[in-house]
């Protein structure tokens, strides 16, 4: 039987794989997505969706639907040796996003939402198909797929992406990739259970340190998740509900009483990363590229954002609009993010989960003094939340983003595009609703006050530019709220807050990639710089 052909084969039907499928679907790229499991797991591994991930998922559908299925967290309560030490409030720290808070939701619900989004494009994960052989050559990749009922088929793809987790078949087939790291020595236990008589606010999760460590996450359905590290557990002892209750009584007496558990398990953690996200026509993303401790709730979010970075780049190359070498920017942009995450989560893990009694005593005394000092400053809370929320991720050092010479501002090439409320045809909406994932976008800001120009002047500047270059981008004109021709414009900057977020008081342009990051930025008077960039 002849091999079935497709442009992209995605191996792995979890959040990372389905997100990549969504990115390819909006660009009309032929693909298949397969998973060896016959059905989605009902056990929720990841639990938190960061604000930046919600913002990016909103490009594919109403992410508020996902939010409604979970529990928004406005902060964290710290306990030391069973006593409340500090409340860290994150509400009000983010002013440029419609999604300022962390969403606590089971991975099962996240996967349902992503599958629903994919179904709107007419696609679904092909389940019960396992990749058993992956061989690449100069022209493509040949993959053997075995179905759960023993039928084998051969697929020929231009590119294969491994979104198949820590034990990735794709990564193992990529002879140029290594997966270096180690396992943590600690024994971890997890429990999903109902809770009663709790004194904990349902919109906060708790982190508890003492002799051992413990985290409690309230869920939407009246249950909670408890994750703990055990000190000197009995060899191979399976955890019981009583084990969790005993730890709660010691470290978090406000948590209440657990009952009717739905899942109890034990597990070990690893920290590993690949030496490259690409090996020829094979790519890895998510847990196939990096695994680490759950400290900071970054893992699934990073995998989703790996796919968002890779998807549009694959599309441009397959469509013949960029050379194959353009795909190298995926590794150059995303691997430093993954490496930084590994290093940071490892430090957080060491501080929170050490089993050394001397270190534990030192840490607990130190935190008694440091935590109140830390939470007293909004700036300190905002800085750490910038990392946790993933709003701080940027690609400024990438070779495929740029900034016009001499241009300066708080937002530069490679940065995330901020969000604010604008008025379109008399109706308020979020600016990022304009930035769809299917294309580039060219945003022209009029400038504000005495520096502002009219929409007519912006259109004339654009017309002159288009005569010199064919820009494959949707153009948006954003006018100063005080502009004379405000009734003509489709988009008005309410309070000029969007101009403020970009730091653009003068007429400016922002060239935005399909993944919601700035490819090039400068003053409107520097339009030639964008022309040079696009040559």
PDB file of C-alpha atoms in Angstrom, residues 139-298:
ATOM      1  CA  UNK A 139      12.979  15.140   1.322  1.00  0.00           C
ATOM      2  CA  UNK A 140      10.714  14.094   4.166  1.00  0.00           C
ATOM      3  CA  UNK A 141       9.930  11.647   6.952  1.00  0.00           C
ATOM      4  CA  UNK A 142       8.522   8.129   6.694  1.00  0.00           C
ATOM      5  CA  UNK A 143       6.490   7.020   9.699  1.00  0.00           C
ATOM      6  CA  UNK A 144       4.988   3.613  10.473  1.00  0.00           C
ATOM      7  CA  UNK A 145       1.737   3.842  12.426  1.00  0.00           C
ATOM      8  CA  UNK A 146       0.264   0.813  14.188  1.00  0.00           C
ATOM      9  CA  UNK A 147      -3.394   0.915  15.141  1.00  0.00           C
ATOM     10  CA  UNK A 148      -4.787  -0.592  18.323  1.00  0.00           C
ATOM     11  CA  UNK A 149      -6.311  -3.409  16.271  1.00  0.00           C
ATOM     12  CA  UNK A 150      -2.996  -4.333  14.662  1.00  0.00           C
ATOM     13  CA  UNK A 151      -3.270  -2.575  11.303  1.00  0.00           C
ATOM     14  CA  UNK A 152      -0.110  -0.850  10.079  1.00  0.00           C
ATOM     15  CA  UNK A 153       0.004   2.129   7.755  1.00  0.00           C
ATOM     16  CA  UNK A 154       2.814   4.216   6.353  1.00  0.00           C
ATOM     17  CA  UNK A 155       2.708   8.001   6.381  1.00  0.00           C
ATOM     18  CA  UNK A 156       4.993  10.289   4.443  1.00  0.00           C
ATOM     19  CA  UNK A 157       5.265  13.816   5.882  1.00  0.00           C
ATOM     20  CA  UNK A 158       7.374  16.870   5.181  1.00  0.00           C
ATOM     21  CA  UNK A 159       7.808  17.425   8.920  1.00  0.00           C
ATOM     22  CA  UNK A 160       7.081  15.403  12.066  1.00  0.00           C
ATOM     23  CA  UNK A 161       6.535  17.042  15.441  1.00  0.00           C
ATOM     24  CA  UNK A 162       6.940  15.159  18.695  1.00  0.00           C
ATOM     25  CA  UNK A 163       4.363  16.336  21.202  1.00  0.00           C
ATOM     26  CA  UNK A 164       4.347  12.885  22.742  1.00  0.00           C
ATOM     27  CA  UNK A 165       5.633  13.597  26.214  1.00  0.00           C
ATOM     28  CA  UNK A 166       8.658  12.751  28.308  1.00  0.00           C
ATOM     29  CA  UNK A 167       9.146   9.333  26.674  1.00  0.00           C
ATOM     30  CA  UNK A 168       8.840  10.805  23.179  1.00  0.00           C
ATOM     31  CA  UNK A 169       9.189   8.375  20.277  1.00  0.00           C
ATOM     32  CA  UNK A 170       9.964  11.278  17.960  1.00  0.00           C
ATOM     33  CA  UNK A 171      12.782  12.530  20.171  1.00  0.00           C
ATOM     34  CA  UNK A 172      14.308   9.062  20.326  1.00  0.00           C
ATOM     35  CA  UNK A 173      14.172   8.832  16.534  1.00  0.00           C
ATOM     36  CA  UNK A 174      16.043  12.127  16.230  1.00  0.00           C
ATOM     37  CA  UNK A 175      19.637  10.938  16.391  1.00  0.00           C
ATOM     38  CA  UNK A 176      20.956  14.454  16.938  1.00  0.00           C
ATOM     39  CA  UNK A 177      18.975  15.101  20.111  1.00  0.00           C
ATOM     40  CA  UNK A 178      19.956  14.362  23.699  1.00  0.00           C
ATOM     41  CA  UNK A 179      17.729  14.638  26.772  1.00  0.00           C
ATOM     42  CA  UNK A 180      19.970  15.522  29.671  1.00  0.00           C
ATOM     43  CA  UNK A 181      19.078  15.887  33.323  1.00  0.00           C
ATOM     44  CA  UNK A 182      18.196  13.748  36.314  1.00  0.00           C
ATOM     45  CA  UNK A 183      15.437  12.645  38.659  1.00  0.00           C
ATOM     46  CA  UNK A 184      14.701  14.378  41.944  1.00  0.00           C
ATOM     47  CA  UNK A 185      15.200  12.062  44.930  1.00  0.00           C
ATOM     48  CA  UNK A 186      12.010  13.076  46.739  1.00  0.00           C
ATOM     49  CA  UNK A 187       8.879  10.978  46.878  1.00  0.00           C
ATOM     50  CA  UNK A 188       5.706  12.898  45.938  1.00  0.00           C
ATOM     51  CA  UNK A 189       2.075  12.099  46.567  1.00  0.00           C
ATOM     52  CA  UNK A 190      -1.088  13.543  45.053  1.00  0.00           C
ATOM     53  CA  UNK A 191      -4.731  13.454  46.066  1.00  0.00           C
ATOM     54  CA  UNK A 192      -7.891  14.807  44.451  1.00  0.00           C
ATOM     55  CA  UNK A 193     -10.675  14.764  47.039  1.00  0.00           C
ATOM     56  CA  UNK A 194     -13.721  16.566  48.359  1.00  0.00           C
ATOM     57  CA  UNK A 195     -13.185  18.861  51.324  1.00  0.00           C
ATOM     58  CA  UNK A 196     -15.393  20.104  54.154  1.00  0.00           C
ATOM     59  CA  UNK A 197     -15.039  22.582  57.008  1.00  0.00           C
ATOM     60  CA  UNK A 198     -12.377  24.497  55.104  1.00  0.00           C
ATOM     61  CA  UNK A 199     -11.493  28.031  56.211  1.00  0.00           C
ATOM     62  CA  UNK A 200      -9.577  28.754  53.010  1.00  0.00           C
ATOM     63  CA  UNK A 201     -10.861  31.219  50.406  1.00  0.00           C
ATOM     64  CA  UNK A 202     -11.864  29.309  47.294  1.00  0.00           C
ATOM     65  CA  UNK A 203     -10.120  31.811  45.014  1.00  0.00           C
ATOM     66  CA  UNK A 204      -6.647  31.217  46.472  1.00  0.00           C
ATOM     67  CA  UNK A 205      -4.281  28.304  46.493  1.00  0.00           C
ATOM     68  CA  UNK A 206      -2.049  27.512  49.444  1.00  0.00           C
ATOM     69  CA  UNK A 207       1.660  26.749  49.694  1.00  0.00           C
ATOM     70  CA  UNK A 208       2.752  25.218  52.984  1.00  0.00           C
ATOM     71  CA  UNK A 209       6.278  24.663  54.258  1.00  0.00           C
ATOM     72  CA  UNK A 210       7.464  22.942  57.391  1.00  0.00           C
ATOM     73  CA  UNK A 211       8.814  19.459  57.820  1.00  0.00           C
ATOM     74  CA  UNK A 212       7.917  18.618  54.278  1.00  0.00           C
ATOM     75  CA  UNK A 213       5.997  20.721  51.790  1.00  0.00           C
ATOM     76  CA  UNK A 214       2.441  20.766  50.590  1.00  0.00           C
ATOM     77  CA  UNK A 215       0.245  22.660  48.113  1.00  0.00           C
ATOM     78  CA  UNK A 216      -3.553  22.849  48.048  1.00  0.00           C
ATOM     79  CA  UNK A 217      -5.477  23.917  44.928  1.00  0.00           C
ATOM     80  CA  UNK A 218      -9.250  24.501  45.140  1.00  0.00           C
ATOM     81  CA  UNK A 219     -11.097  23.205  42.076  1.00  0.00           C
ATOM     82  CA  UNK A 220     -14.372  24.246  40.512  1.00  0.00           C
ATOM     83  CA  UNK A 221     -16.470  21.265  41.566  1.00  0.00           C
ATOM     84  CA  UNK A 222     -16.009  21.520  45.329  1.00  0.00           C
ATOM     85  CA  UNK A 223     -12.939  19.327  45.341  1.00  0.00           C
ATOM     86  CA  UNK A 224      -9.310  20.219  45.842  1.00  0.00           C
ATOM     87  CA  UNK A 225      -5.943  18.859  44.852  1.00  0.00           C
ATOM     88  CA  UNK A 226      -3.270  18.244  47.457  1.00  0.00           C
ATOM     89  CA  UNK A 227       0.321  17.678  46.332  1.00  0.00           C
ATOM     90  CA  UNK A 228       2.980  16.910  48.931  1.00  0.00           C
ATOM     91  CA  UNK A 229       6.561  15.777  49.339  1.00  0.00           C
ATOM     92  CA  UNK A 230       7.027  13.074  51.943  1.00  0.00           C
ATOM     93  CA  UNK A 231       9.877  13.052  54.427  1.00  0.00           C
ATOM     94  CA  UNK A 232      11.345   9.564  54.928  1.00  0.00           C
ATOM     95  CA  UNK A 233       8.406   7.584  53.517  1.00  0.00           C
ATOM     96  CA  UNK A 234       8.201   3.874  54.054  1.00  0.00           C
ATOM     97  CA  UNK A 235       9.773   2.019  51.161  1.00  0.00           C
ATOM     98  CA  UNK A 236       7.248   1.580  48.329  1.00  0.00           C
ATOM     99  CA  UNK A 237       4.396   2.629  50.631  1.00  0.00           C
ATOM    100  CA  UNK A 238       1.284   3.648  48.729  1.00  0.00           C
ATOM    101  CA  UNK A 239      -0.233   6.905  50.021  1.00  0.00           C
ATOM    102  CA  UNK A 240      -3.584   6.885  51.787  1.00  0.00           C
ATOM    103  CA  UNK A 241      -6.160   9.567  52.478  1.00  0.00           C
ATOM    104  CA  UNK A 242      -5.008   9.483  56.092  1.00  0.00           C
ATOM    105  CA  UNK A 243      -1.466  10.404  54.994  1.00  0.00           C
ATOM    106  CA  UNK A 244      -2.765  13.558  53.332  1.00  0.00           C
ATOM    107  CA  UNK A 245      -4.992  14.475  56.242  1.00  0.00           C
ATOM    108  CA  UNK A 246      -2.103  14.063  58.666  1.00  0.00           C
ATOM    109  CA  UNK A 247       0.081  16.388  56.587  1.00  0.00           C
ATOM    110  CA  UNK A 248      -2.742  18.920  56.279  1.00  0.00           C
ATOM    111  CA  UNK A 249      -3.246  18.899  60.036  1.00  0.00           C
ATOM    112  CA  UNK A 250       0.444  19.648  60.532  1.00  0.00           C
ATOM    113  CA  UNK A 251       1.106  22.124  57.728  1.00  0.00           C
ATOM    114  CA  UNK A 252      -2.286  23.614  56.833  1.00  0.00           C
ATOM    115  CA  UNK A 253      -4.832  23.282  59.666  1.00  0.00           C
ATOM    116  CA  UNK A 254      -7.218  25.705  57.918  1.00  0.00           C
ATOM    117  CA  UNK A 255      -7.637  23.368  54.934  1.00  0.00           C
ATOM    118  CA  UNK A 256     -10.409  21.277  56.464  1.00  0.00           C
ATOM    119  CA  UNK A 257     -11.222  17.590  56.214  1.00  0.00           C
ATOM    120  CA  UNK A 258     -10.681  15.508  53.091  1.00  0.00           C
ATOM    121  CA  UNK A 259     -13.187  12.851  52.094  1.00  0.00           C
ATOM    122  CA  UNK A 260     -14.361  10.833  49.097  1.00  0.00           C
ATOM    123  CA  UNK A 261     -11.084  10.929  47.110  1.00  0.00           C
ATOM    124  CA  UNK A 262     -11.254  10.506  43.338  1.00  0.00           C
ATOM    125  CA  UNK A 263      -7.539   9.960  42.775  1.00  0.00           C
ATOM    126  CA  UNK A 264      -4.574   9.124  45.004  1.00  0.00           C
ATOM    127  CA  UNK A 265      -1.157   8.386  43.577  1.00  0.00           C
ATOM    128  CA  UNK A 266       2.562   8.768  44.130  1.00  0.00           C
ATOM    129  CA  UNK A 267       5.128   9.907  41.603  1.00  0.00           C
ATOM    130  CA  UNK A 268       8.679  11.072  41.034  1.00  0.00           C
ATOM    131  CA  UNK A 269       9.842  14.188  39.242  1.00  0.00           C
ATOM    132  CA  UNK A 270      12.586  14.778  36.706  1.00  0.00           C
ATOM    133  CA  UNK A 271      14.326  17.814  35.292  1.00  0.00           C
ATOM    134  CA  UNK A 272      15.596  17.308  31.748  1.00  0.00           C
ATOM    135  CA  UNK A 273      15.970  19.278  28.540  1.00  0.00           C
ATOM    136  CA  UNK A 274      16.968  18.628  24.932  1.00  0.00           C
ATOM    137  CA  UNK A 275      20.071  20.092  23.319  1.00  0.00           C
ATOM    138  CA  UNK A 276      17.990  21.299  20.351  1.00  0.00           C
ATOM    139  CA  UNK A 277      14.297  21.527  19.504  1.00  0.00           C
ATOM    140  CA  UNK A 278      15.033  20.537  15.909  1.00  0.00           C
ATOM    141  CA  UNK A 279      16.817  17.670  14.202  1.00  0.00           C
ATOM    142  CA  UNK A 280      16.372  18.053  10.458  1.00  0.00           C
ATOM    143  CA  UNK A 281      12.691  17.482   9.726  1.00  0.00           C
ATOM    144  CA  UNK A 282      11.913  16.338  13.262  1.00  0.00           C
ATOM    145  CA  UNK A 283      10.845  18.779  15.984  1.00  0.00           C
ATOM    146  CA  UNK A 284       9.990  18.367  19.655  1.00  0.00           C
ATOM    147  CA  UNK A 285       7.709  20.473  21.833  1.00  0.00           C
ATOM    148  CA  UNK A 286       6.301  20.422  25.351  1.00  0.00           C
ATOM    149  CA  UNK A 287       7.367  17.561  27.615  1.00  0.00           C
ATOM    150  CA  UNK A 288       9.182  15.935  24.692  1.00  0.00           C
ATOM    151  CA  UNK A 289      11.587  18.895  24.869  1.00  0.00           C
ATOM    152  CA  UNK A 290      11.615  19.783  28.570  1.00  0.00           C
ATOM    153  CA  UNK A 291      10.373  18.252  31.809  1.00  0.00           C
ATOM    154  CA  UNK A 292      10.744  19.846  35.211  1.00  0.00           C
ATOM    155  CA  UNK A 293       9.176  20.233  38.610  1.00  0.00           C
ATOM    156  CA  UNK A 294       5.649  21.707  38.770  1.00  0.00           C
ATOM    157  CA  UNK A 295       6.964  24.701  40.746  1.00  0.00           C
ATOM    158  CA  UNK A 296       5.462  27.802  39.178  1.00  0.00           C
ATOM    159  CA  UNK A 297       2.861  25.869  37.140  1.00  0.00           C
ATOM    160  CA  UNK A 298       4.736  26.412  33.868  1.00  0.00           C
TER     161      UNK A 298
END
